[in-house]
Structure formats: C-alpha cells, structure tokens
Short mmCIF file of C-alpha atoms in Angstrom, two decimals:
data_model
loop_
_atom_site.label_atom_id
_atom_site.label_comp_id
_atom_site.label_asym_id
_atom_site.label_seq_id
_atom_site.Cartn_x
_atom_site.Cartn_y
_atom_site.Cartn_z
CA UNK A 184 16.59 29.60 9.02
CA UNK A 185 19.27 29.03 11.62
CA UNK A 186 21.47 25.95 11.05
CA UNK A 187 23.87 24.80 13.79
CA UNK A 188 26.25 21.84 13.57
CA UNK A 189 25.87 19.48 16.55
CA UNK A 190 27.98 16.51 15.42
CA UNK A 191 31.09 16.19 13.28
CA UNK A 192 32.66 12.81 13.87
CA UNK A 193 34.31 10.96 10.99
CA UNK A 194 31.64 10.82 8.30
CA UNK A 195 28.78 11.40 10.74
CA UNK A 196 27.08 14.79 10.70
CA UNK A 197 24.17 16.23 12.67
CA UNK A 198 22.58 19.70 12.59
CA UNK A 199 19.91 21.61 14.44
CA UNK A 200 17.62 23.60 12.18
CA UNK A 201 15.45 26.32 13.73
CA UNK A 202 12.60 27.80 11.74
CA UNK A 203 11.33 30.75 13.73
CA UNK A 204 7.63 31.38 14.17
CA UNK A 205 8.07 34.72 12.36
CA UNK A 206 9.68 33.04 9.33
CA UNK A 207 6.96 30.42 9.19
CA UNK A 208 4.19 33.01 9.53
CA UNK A 209 5.75 35.11 6.78
CA UNK A 210 5.86 32.06 4.49
CA UNK A 211 2.17 31.31 5.14
CA UNK A 212 1.20 34.95 4.55
CA UNK A 213 3.16 34.99 1.30
CA UNK A 214 1.33 31.90 0.08
CA UNK A 215 -2.05 33.39 1.02
CA UNK A 216 -1.23 36.67 -0.67
CA UNK A 217 -0.17 34.86 -3.83
CA UNK A 218 -3.41 32.85 -3.92
CA UNK A 219 -5.73 35.68 -2.79
CA UNK A 220 -6.55 37.07 -6.30
CA UNK A 221 -7.97 33.70 -7.41
CA UNK A 222 -9.96 32.80 -4.27
CA UNK A 223 -13.72 33.12 -4.21
CA UNK A 224 -15.79 32.90 -1.02
CA UNK A 225 -19.48 33.43 -0.34
CA UNK A 226 -20.17 37.09 0.51
CA UNK A 227 -17.01 38.40 -1.13
CA UNK A 228 -15.99 39.22 -4.65
CA UNK A 229 -13.24 37.17 -6.28
CA UNK A 230 -9.86 38.32 -4.97
CA UNK A 231 -11.41 40.42 -2.15
CA UNK A 232 -11.55 37.85 0.66
CA UNK A 233 -9.84 39.42 3.75
CA UNK A 234 -6.50 37.91 4.78
CA UNK A 235 -7.62 37.04 8.35
CA UNK A 236 -10.50 35.02 6.91
CA UNK A 237 -8.21 33.30 4.40
CA UNK A 238 -5.78 32.47 7.19
CA UNK A 239 -8.55 30.98 9.29
CA UNK A 240 -9.80 28.92 6.34
CA UNK A 241 -6.48 27.72 4.87
CA UNK A 242 -3.81 28.57 7.44
CA UNK A 243 -3.58 25.19 9.16
CA UNK A 244 -2.98 23.32 5.91
CA UNK A 245 -0.49 25.93 4.72
CA UNK A 246 1.43 25.72 8.00
CA UNK A 247 2.44 22.10 7.37
CA UNK A 248 3.12 22.76 3.69
CA UNK A 249 5.25 25.81 4.44
CA UNK A 250 7.12 24.04 7.23
CA UNK A 251 8.09 21.17 4.88
CA UNK A 252 9.12 23.52 2.08
CA UNK A 253 11.33 25.62 4.36
CA UNK A 254 13.05 22.56 5.84
CA UNK A 255 13.59 21.03 2.38
CA UNK A 256 15.00 24.32 1.12
CA UNK A 257 17.35 24.61 4.11
CA UNK A 258 18.59 21.04 3.55
CA UNK A 259 19.18 21.64 -0.16
CA UNK A 260 21.08 24.84 0.59
CA UNK A 261 23.17 23.05 3.23
CA UNK A 262 24.21 20.25 0.86
CA UNK A 263 24.91 22.73 -1.92
CA UNK A 264 27.13 24.91 0.29
CA UNK A 265 28.86 22.10 2.22
CA UNK A 266 29.36 19.81 -0.76
CA UNK A 267 28.34 16.86 1.42
CA UNK A 268 26.67 13.93 -0.31
CA UNK A 269 24.65 11.80 2.13
CA UNK A 270 25.33 8.06 1.93
CA UNK A 271 21.66 7.35 2.65
CA UNK A 272 18.54 9.47 3.03
CA UNK A 273 19.16 11.94 5.91
CA UNK A 274 17.14 11.36 9.07
CA UNK A 275 14.99 14.38 9.88
CA UNK A 276 12.76 14.78 12.93
CA UNK A 277 11.14 17.55 14.97
CA UNK A 278 12.60 17.79 18.45
CA UNK A 279 9.84 19.92 19.97
CA UNK A 280 7.06 17.38 19.70
CA UNK A 281 4.71 19.58 21.75
CA UNK A 282 4.91 22.26 19.05
CA UNK A 283 1.93 24.55 18.64
CA UNK A 284 1.22 27.44 16.33
CA UNK A 285 3.28 30.43 17.31
CA UNK A 286 6.30 28.34 18.41
CA UNK A 287 9.61 28.04 16.62
CA UNK A 288 10.11 24.76 14.76
CA UNK A 289 13.15 22.80 15.98
CA UNK A 290 14.42 20.09 13.64
CA UNK A 291 17.33 17.65 13.91
CA UNK A 292 18.96 16.43 10.70
CA UNK A 293 21.58 13.67 10.78
CA UNK A 294 23.36 11.67 8.10
CA UNK A 295 26.60 10.01 7.08
CA UNK A 296 28.38 11.75 4.25
CA UNK A 297 30.07 9.97 1.40
CA UNK A 298 33.85 10.04 1.81
CA UNK A 299 36.35 11.77 -0.41
CA UNK A 300 37.57 9.09 -2.83
CA UNK A 301 41.28 9.36 -3.60
CA UNK A 302 42.55 9.70 -7.16
CA UNK A 303 43.92 6.52 -8.73
CA UNK A 304 46.57 6.49 -11.43
CA UNK A 305 44.88 4.01 -13.72
CA UNK A 306 47.84 3.90 -16.11
CA UNK A 307 49.80 2.14 -13.37
CA UNK A 308 47.28 -0.69 -13.03
CA UNK A 309 48.48 -3.94 -14.63
CA UNK A 310 45.98 -6.68 -15.49
CA UNK A 311 46.00 -9.91 -17.44
CA UNK A 312 43.47 -10.83 -20.12
CA UNK A 313 43.07 -14.50 -20.95
CA UNK A 314 42.51 -15.36 -24.61
CA UNK A 315 41.07 -18.68 -25.77
CA UNK A 316 40.78 -19.67 -29.41
CA UNK A 317 37.97 -21.97 -30.51
CA UNK A 318 40.09 -24.82 -31.89
CA UNK A 319 38.84 -27.60 -34.13
CA UNK A 320 38.46 -30.00 -31.18
CA UNK A 321 36.13 -27.58 -29.39
CA UNK A 322 34.04 -27.11 -32.52
CA UNK A 323 33.79 -30.89 -33.05
CA UNK A 324 32.79 -31.38 -29.42
CA UNK A 325 30.03 -28.77 -29.81
CA UNK A 326 28.90 -30.45 -33.05
CA UNK A 327 28.66 -33.80 -31.28
CA UNK A 328 26.55 -32.18 -28.58
CA UNK A 329 24.23 -30.74 -31.22
CA UNK A 330 23.94 -34.14 -32.83
CA UNK A 331 22.75 -35.58 -29.53
CA UNK A 332 20.04 -32.93 -29.19
CA UNK A 333 18.91 -33.70 -32.75
CA UNK A 334 18.93 -37.45 -32.16
CA UNK A 335 16.72 -39.79 -34.14
CA UNK A 336 15.28 -43.17 -33.15
CA UNK A 337 15.52 -46.47 -35.00
CA UNK A 338 13.68 -49.73 -34.38
CA UNK A 339 15.32 -52.11 -31.96
CA UNK A 340 15.59 -55.80 -32.79
CA UNK A 341 12.22 -57.51 -32.45
CA UNK A 342 11.66 -58.81 -28.93
CA UNK A 343 14.05 -56.28 -27.31
CA UNK A 344 12.82 -54.84 -24.02
CA UNK A 345 12.46 -51.06 -23.77
CA UNK A 346 14.74 -49.20 -21.38
CA UNK A 347 15.15 -45.61 -20.16
CA UNK A 348 16.03 -43.34 -23.06
CA UNK A 349 14.26 -45.50 -25.61
CA UNK A 350 11.25 -44.30 -27.53
CA UNK A 351 8.10 -46.39 -27.46
CA UNK A 352 5.37 -45.77 -30.03
CA UNK A 353 2.04 -46.51 -28.32
CA UNK A 354 -1.72 -46.42 -28.62
CA UNK A 355 -3.48 -45.82 -25.31
CA UNK A 356 -6.90 -45.27 -23.79
CA UNK A 357 -7.21 -43.91 -20.27
CA UNK A 358 -10.15 -44.75 -18.00
CA UNK A 359 -11.35 -43.46 -14.63
CA UNK A 360 -13.87 -45.68 -12.81
CA UNK A 361 -13.96 -47.82 -15.93
CA UNK A 362 -15.03 -44.98 -18.22
CA UNK A 363 -12.80 -43.32 -20.86
CA UNK A 364 -12.20 -39.62 -20.23
CA UNK A 365 -11.70 -36.75 -22.65
CA UNK A 366 -8.10 -36.24 -23.78
CA UNK A 367 -7.04 -39.61 -22.40
CA UNK A 368 -6.51 -41.44 -25.69
CA UNK A 369 -4.02 -41.27 -28.57
CA UNK A 370 -2.62 -43.37 -31.39
CA UNK A 371 0.97 -43.74 -32.58
CA UNK A 372 2.18 -41.57 -29.73
CA UNK A 373 6.02 -41.38 -29.53
CA UNK A 374 7.04 -41.40 -25.86
CA UNK A 375 10.66 -41.24 -24.69
CA UNK A 376 10.98 -43.20 -21.47
CA UNK A 377 12.53 -41.13 -18.70
CA UNK A 378 11.43 -37.82 -20.21
CA UNK A 379 8.87 -37.35 -17.39
CA UNK A 380 6.42 -35.94 -19.90
CA UNK A 381 3.54 -38.14 -18.69
CA UNK A 382 1.80 -38.59 -15.35
CA UNK A 383 4.21 -39.70 -12.59
CA UNK A 384 4.53 -43.48 -12.63
CA UNK A 385 3.36 -43.95 -16.23
CA UNK A 386 6.71 -44.14 -18.03
CA UNK A 387 8.33 -46.31 -15.36
CA UNK A 388 5.75 -49.07 -15.96
CA UNK A 389 6.66 -49.21 -19.65
CA UNK A 390 10.31 -49.99 -18.97
CA UNK A 391 10.77 -53.60 -20.10
CA UNK A 392 7.87 -53.77 -22.57
CA UNK A 393 8.29 -55.20 -26.07
CA UNK A 394 6.80 -54.31 -29.43
CA UNK A 395 3.27 -55.72 -29.93
CA UNK A 396 2.83 -56.10 -26.17
CA UNK A 397 -0.28 -54.85 -24.35
CA UNK A 398 -0.12 -53.50 -20.82
CA UNK A 399 -2.48 -51.94 -18.29
CA UNK A 400 -0.74 -48.97 -16.67
CA UNK A 401 -2.20 -47.93 -13.32
CA UNK A 402 -1.52 -44.39 -12.12
CA UNK A 403 -2.99 -41.69 -9.88
CA UNK A 404 -3.36 -38.15 -11.13
CA UNK A 405 -1.56 -35.59 -8.92
CA UNK A 406 -3.75 -33.61 -6.50
CA UNK A 407 -2.67 -30.37 -8.22
CA UNK A 408 -3.42 -31.70 -11.73
CA UNK A 409 -4.67 -29.03 -14.14
CA UNK A 410 -7.96 -30.76 -14.96
CA UNK A 411 -9.98 -30.61 -11.74
CA UNK A 412 -12.20 -33.58 -12.66
CA UNK A 413 -9.09 -35.80 -12.82
CA UNK A 414 -7.06 -34.38 -9.91
CA UNK A 415 -6.29 -37.07 -7.36
CA UNK A 416 -8.19 -39.74 -9.31
CA UNK A 417 -6.92 -43.27 -9.95
CA UNK A 418 -6.76 -44.19 -13.63
CA UNK A 419 -5.95 -47.19 -15.81
CA UNK A 420 -4.40 -46.78 -19.27
CA UNK A 421 -4.78 -49.66 -21.72
CA UNK A 422 -1.54 -49.41 -23.68
CA UNK A 423 -0.58 -51.15 -26.92
CA UNK A 424 3.13 -51.00 -27.73
CA UNK A 425 3.59 -50.70 -31.48
CA UNK A 426 7.37 -50.16 -31.60
CA UNK A 427 10.44 -49.92 -29.38
CA UNK A 428 13.18 -47.67 -30.73
CA UNK A 429 16.69 -46.84 -29.58
CA UNK A 430 18.16 -43.34 -29.72
CA UNK A 431 20.82 -42.63 -32.34
CA UNK A 432 22.73 -39.41 -32.69
CA UNK A 433 22.05 -37.47 -35.86
CA UNK A 434 24.72 -37.66 -38.55
CA UNK A 435 27.08 -34.68 -38.52
CA UNK A 436 26.44 -33.53 -42.08
CA UNK A 437 24.74 -30.82 -44.13
CA UNK A 438 21.30 -32.10 -43.10
CA UNK A 439 22.15 -31.55 -39.43
CA UNK A 440 23.34 -28.04 -40.29
CA UNK A 441 20.04 -27.24 -41.99
CA UNK A 442 18.14 -28.35 -38.87
CA UNK A 443 19.92 -25.56 -37.02
CA UNK A 444 19.34 -22.93 -39.69
CA UNK A 445 22.72 -23.10 -41.44
CA UNK A 446 23.23 -23.56 -45.18
CA UNK A 447 25.69 -26.40 -44.81
CA UNK A 448 28.07 -28.04 -42.34
CA UNK A 449 30.92 -25.60 -42.91
CA UNK A 450 28.57 -22.67 -42.27
CA UNK A 451 27.38 -24.31 -39.04
CA UNK A 452 30.97 -24.84 -37.93
CA UNK A 453 31.66 -21.16 -38.51
CA UNK A 454 28.65 -20.19 -36.41
CA UNK A 455 29.72 -22.54 -33.64
CA UNK A 456 33.25 -21.14 -33.68
CA UNK A 457 31.92 -17.57 -33.35
CA UNK A 458 29.58 -18.56 -30.51
CA UNK A 459 32.32 -20.42 -28.64
CA UNK A 460 34.76 -17.52 -28.93
CA UNK A 461 32.06 -15.11 -27.71
CA UNK A 462 31.46 -17.42 -24.72
CA UNK A 463 35.20 -17.68 -24.04
CA UNK A 464 35.57 -13.90 -24.29
CA UNK A 465 32.71 -13.39 -21.83
CA UNK A 466 34.23 -15.81 -19.33
CA UNK A 467 37.69 -14.28 -19.77
CA UNK A 468 36.22 -10.83 -19.13
CA UNK A 469 34.81 -12.00 -15.79
CA UNK A 470 38.27 -13.26 -14.79
CA UNK A 471 39.87 -9.98 -15.91
CA UNK A 472 37.22 -7.96 -14.07
CA UNK A 473 37.93 -9.79 -10.81
CA UNK A 474 41.67 -9.25 -11.32
CA UNK A 475 41.08 -5.55 -11.95
CA UNK A 476 38.83 -5.13 -8.90
CA UNK A 477 41.42 -6.91 -6.74
CA UNK A 478 44.11 -4.51 -7.98
CA UNK A 479 41.90 -1.46 -7.34
CA UNK A 480 40.94 -2.72 -3.89
CA UNK A 481 44.61 -2.99 -2.98
CA UNK A 482 45.33 0.52 -4.28
CA UNK A 483 42.75 2.53 -2.34
CA UNK A 484 41.87 2.95 1.31
CA UNK A 485 39.41 5.45 2.74
CA UNK A 486 36.81 5.71 5.49
CA UNK A 487 33.49 4.03 4.70
CA UNK A 488 29.99 5.05 5.84
CA UNK A 489 29.07 2.50 8.56
CA UNK A 490 25.40 2.47 7.57
CA UNK A 491 26.24 1.49 3.99
CA UNK A 492 28.59 -1.28 5.13
CA UNK A 493 26.05 -2.57 7.64
CA UNK A 494 23.23 -2.58 5.06
CA UNK A 495 25.45 -4.38 2.53
CA UNK A 496 26.57 -6.98 5.12
CA UNK A 497 22.95 -7.73 6.00
CA UNK A 498 22.09 -8.07 2.32
CA UNK A 499 24.99 -10.48 1.78
CA UNK A 500 24.01 -12.56 4.83
CA UNK A 501 20.38 -12.68 3.65
CA UNK A 502 21.34 -13.69 0.11
CA UNK A 503 23.71 -16.44 1.27
CA UNK A 504 21.08 -17.78 3.68
CA UNK A 505 18.62 -18.29 0.83
CA UNK A 506 21.32 -19.85 -1.37
CA UNK A 507 22.01 -22.35 1.42
CA UNK A 508 18.28 -22.86 2.15
CA UNK A 509 16.59 -22.86 -1.29
CA UNK A 510 13.51 -24.47 0.21
CA UNK A 511 12.84 -21.35 2.33
CA UNK A 512 11.09 -18.97 -0.06
CA UNK A 513 9.69 -16.60 2.57
CA UNK A 514 11.21 -13.88 4.69
CA UNK A 515 9.84 -14.94 8.08
CA UNK A 516 13.08 -16.69 9.07
CA UNK A 517 13.93 -14.05 11.64
CA UNK A 518 16.97 -11.81 11.75
CA UNK A 519 20.12 -13.10 10.07
CA UNK A 520 23.15 -11.62 11.76
CA UNK A 521 26.10 -10.93 9.43
CA UNK A 522 29.38 -12.62 10.29
CA UNK A 523 32.81 -10.98 10.28
CA UNK A 524 33.36 -12.51 6.84
CA UNK A 525 30.15 -10.90 5.57
CA UNK A 526 31.26 -7.54 6.95
CA UNK A 527 34.67 -7.77 5.27
CA UNK A 528 33.06 -8.59 1.94
CA UNK A 529 30.61 -5.72 2.47
CA UNK A 530 33.50 -3.30 3.08
CA UNK A 531 35.13 -4.40 -0.16
CA UNK A 532 31.91 -4.01 -2.15
CA UNK A 533 31.12 -0.58 -0.71
CA UNK A 534 34.69 0.66 -1.20
CA UNK A 535 34.83 -0.54 -4.80
CA UNK A 536 31.30 0.69 -5.49
CA UNK A 537 32.18 4.20 -4.33
CA UNK A 538 35.46 4.12 -6.27
CA UNK A 539 33.83 2.98 -9.52
CA UNK A 540 31.06 5.55 -9.09
CA UNK A 541 33.63 8.31 -8.63
CA UNK A 542 35.71 7.22 -11.62
CA UNK A 543 32.58 6.88 -13.74
CA UNK A 544 31.30 10.31 -12.75
CA UNK A 545 34.60 12.01 -13.53
CA UNK A 546 34.81 10.18 -16.86
CA UNK A 547 31.19 11.18 -17.59
CA UNK A 548 30.19 7.55 -18.14
CA UNK A 549 26.48 7.31 -18.91
CA UNK A 550 23.98 4.54 -19.59
CA UNK A 551 22.14 5.37 -22.79
CA UNK A 552 18.41 4.95 -23.39
CA UNK A 553 19.19 2.31 -26.01
CA UNK A 554 21.24 0.29 -23.48
CA UNK A 555 18.44 0.52 -20.93
CA UNK A 556 15.85 -0.58 -23.48
CA UNK A 557 18.00 -3.56 -24.45
CA UNK A 558 18.43 -4.53 -20.77
CA UNK A 559 14.67 -4.29 -20.14
CA UNK A 560 13.86 -6.35 -23.21
CA UNK A 561 16.40 -8.98 -22.18
CA UNK A 562 14.75 -9.29 -18.76
CA UNK A 563 11.26 -9.24 -20.30
CA UNK A 564 12.03 -12.41 -22.28
CA UNK A 565 11.93 -14.29 -18.98
CA UNK A 566 8.17 -13.63 -18.87
CA UNK A 567 6.76 -15.06 -22.12
CA UNK A 568 3.46 -13.45 -23.05
CA UNK A 569 3.90 -10.70 -20.46
CA UNK A 570 6.74 -8.77 -22.09
CA UNK A 571 4.71 -5.58 -22.57
CA UNK A 572 3.44 -5.63 -18.98
CA UNK A 573 7.00 -6.10 -17.67
CA UNK A 574 8.30 -3.31 -19.91
CA UNK A 575 5.62 -0.91 -18.62
CA UNK A 576 6.29 -1.96 -15.01
CA UNK A 577 9.99 -1.14 -15.30
CA UNK A 578 9.28 2.19 -16.99
CA UNK A 579 7.15 3.20 -14.00
CA UNK A 580 9.46 1.81 -11.31
CA UNK A 581 12.55 3.92 -10.55
CA UNK A 582 14.05 1.30 -8.23
CA UNK A 583 13.79 -1.41 -10.86
CA UNK A 584 15.37 0.90 -13.43
CA UNK A 585 18.29 1.50 -11.07
CA UNK A 586 18.75 -2.27 -10.58
CA UNK A 587 19.05 -2.68 -14.34
CA UNK A 588 21.17 0.43 -14.86
CA UNK A 589 23.76 -0.31 -12.13
CA UNK A 590 25.47 -3.36 -13.73
CA UNK A 591 25.55 -1.64 -17.14
CA UNK A 592 27.19 1.44 -15.60
CA UNK A 593 29.69 -0.73 -13.71
CA UNK A 594 30.68 -2.64 -16.85
CA UNK A 595 31.18 0.59 -18.78
CA UNK A 596 33.38 1.97 -16.00
CA UNK A 597 35.38 -1.28 -15.99
CA UNK A 598 35.89 -0.87 -19.76
CA UNK A 599 36.99 2.74 -19.20
CA UNK A 600 39.55 1.66 -16.59
CA UNK A 601 40.82 -1.26 -18.69
CA UNK A 602 41.33 1.09 -21.64
CA UNK A 603 43.81 3.09 -19.52
CA UNK A 604 45.44 0.21 -17.66
CA UNK A 605 48.32 -1.95 -18.87
CA UNK A 606 46.62 -5.07 -20.25
CA UNK A 607 48.67 -8.13 -21.10
CA UNK A 608 47.05 -10.86 -23.18
CA UNK A 609 47.78 -14.47 -22.34
CA UNK A 610 46.61 -17.31 -24.59
CA UNK A 611 45.33 -20.27 -22.59
CA UNK A 612 43.39 -23.47 -23.20
CA UNK A 613 39.67 -23.86 -22.67
CA UNK A 614 40.33 -26.00 -19.58
CA UNK A 615 42.65 -23.38 -18.09
CA UNK A 616 39.98 -20.74 -18.60
CA UNK A 617 37.40 -23.00 -16.98
CA UNK A 618 39.68 -23.46 -13.98
CA UNK A 619 40.09 -19.69 -13.66
CA UNK A 620 36.31 -19.18 -13.81
CA UNK A 621 35.68 -21.86 -11.18
CA UNK A 622 38.23 -20.14 -8.92
CA UNK A 623 36.02 -17.01 -8.96
CA UNK A 624 33.21 -18.90 -7.23
CA UNK A 625 35.56 -20.33 -4.62
CA UNK A 626 36.84 -16.93 -3.49
#
C-alpha cells in the first residue's frame, strides 16, 4: 500500500493511503483460496467449488473485510516504523466516496501525535513533607467526639418540656379516616426529637410536651411514601408521652472502649492515635503531592496536543458547572464553553499527565491485579447488596477499569519520584496541616 504524508505541522500529521485495486483483489483471492478446501456448495464436491463462483458468492463481503484489514495493517506498520503515538484515536475516512469495485481505495488518516517528553533530573527536585504527631489533646478530642456518638439519655425533671435533641419515650396509634392502619402503632418507642426519623411534621409537634401528657399529632404522608395506601393521606397519631429524657455524653472509660470493640480505654486510645496519624499522613501526602506537581510543572515545557487540551478543558468546564449547579442532574444544559482559566488548568493537567505517564513507563511502574481488585472492592462497598454485580460490571468494562487504574498508577509514579527527590520533613501542628489542606482547594 502506498502511504504519502500530506501534513506535518507541529504535532499534527495527515497521510494519504492508497490501496490499489490489484492489491485488494489479490487479498480477496487469497482469502477465497484459503477457505476453498472447506467450502461445500450444491452440485460440487467439498473443496471443488470453482473460484469464480466463490467470488460471486462471497466476494462482496470479503471486499469490505479485506479493505479494513489492509488499512489496519498499513496503520499499524506506519506507527511501528514512525514511532508516533497518537494522542487520540486517528481519524480515518475514504476520500473517493463514489468508489466501486475495480477502483483503487483512497483513504485519509489524520491524528495528533504525542510529544517527546523531556528527561527530568528527579534527584534535583526538592519537596517538603509535613509531619503531624497525634498528641494527647487530639486523642482526647477524638474520645470526646466518640462519647457524643455513644450518648445515653436520662430522665429530665418531672414537668420539664421536651426540646430538640431530647428523647421522648412514647406509645402511639396512627389512624387514617378514623381507622388504625397496619404498622402505625408502637409502645415504649424511643424517639429523638430533631432526628427526622418520622414523617415530616411529627417530631416538631412533640417539642414542648411533658411526661404523662397525651397529644394528637396531625400529619400528612408524603406523596412518594413507600406504602401506596398511605401516600398523600392525612393521618392522626394519638400519642402518650411516657418519659422525656435529656442527652448525656457517655463516660470516657473502659465501658465506652468496649462499645467500640477495644479491650479497655488505653487500647482504644492507641487505636485512635493510629487512626489519627494515618489521617494526618494521608492529608500531608496530598499537600506534598501538590508541591511535587508544582515543581515538576515548573521544570518541563513541551508542545501539547490541542485536541487533548481542548477535551480536558471541556471536561473541567462541565465538572465545575455541575459543582456550581448541583440541582441540575441532566446533561441537556447546552454547550458549556471553557474559559481561559479552564484552558490553562487543562494544559497543566495534560502536561503533567504526559510527564507522569512517561516517567512511569520508563520506571516500569505497573498496577497489580491485587491493587485493582482492592480498588474495585472499595468502590463496590458503595452499593450495598450489589457488590457482586458491580464487580462483574467492572471486570467487563475496560473504560471503568481504566478509571480505577489511573489514580493508582499516578500515586505509584508519585511515590517513585518522591523516592528519588530530596524530601525534607517538617513537623507541624494539626491546625497548620489543616490550613495547608484548605489551601489546596483554594488554588
């Protein structure tokens, strides 16, 4: 096949591919000859069907098949010999749309090649790693928070009115059109006011009640209520208040520790300290990663494929639009034109993405099957009861696999770079680390 370059401008490339009629015919004949021994046709013995008859019967289908195979082969050979790596899928189209059998096939192939990424002396990169120790004050603060989540309730003084946050112990019977309905009654039910665990409007009407008081609570079931026979219906609940209790934090002692699966308080403190330091280390790593990417971005400069930058800018603009308009869940909002700021951010992301990919490839960084399995399982936990279905979906979806693999690969490349760079540790307070993390979102 004849291949002629028609465009060589920056990273843009275009070629004319000509598959002659003789080459195409020879390919079809070769396919027919290969299949001939196995073909049976009425009136002929197996393997003895004449070639002209085979060509008449199967030639049209084999023409398209052969044409595609020859073009694919020519493209593969071109990329192998040129060393070009297309930034996106090459655009391929026939230029002689009035083609008929017996004509040459003229094809135009165009693409943007990935640029040559310059070498970076990673040993010259200097980055700072923040270190935060989980001090006693942080552990005590976390313990106090746990005590709140494990709060108990104790009876308020007789005659005290219930307020938001209090627990009322109630008996109730719900009625629609004067008749009790199934599932609408309970005894000694502990309800925390303000928890929004009951029908809208129910808890609010119990604010101010006292122990031993009776009250008729009037509500309307939501239109989208799960039980169809109650949806949208007005109901009255006859409520008897048996106790009003105030919340009290659990005592910070061995009993609290046992509630959270620890043997005793000291063991729980140790677990909290480990968890806090893991959280601090994770946050510090994000700060270090941004510092490292900033340093790399300042070190390298090379031409970027415009299509990649444009696609990334549009993705950024689309993502930010939905962050600013969370109520808009659809995609019928029309075109969102990227701003200059979006384009600059896109250039940075594409440049760093190509650089990290190049460094990772040269360092032979790979994402293992075990790492992929762990990532899939982590995502699957977001779909309780459907973990197996999600796991199977990812296994069959190459694009989804790539979405999960990409951040793992990037983090491993970051670790590879950090291992060669000059890293200086700096011990800071928890508040200083928090300030540094918040600064990441502001940039």
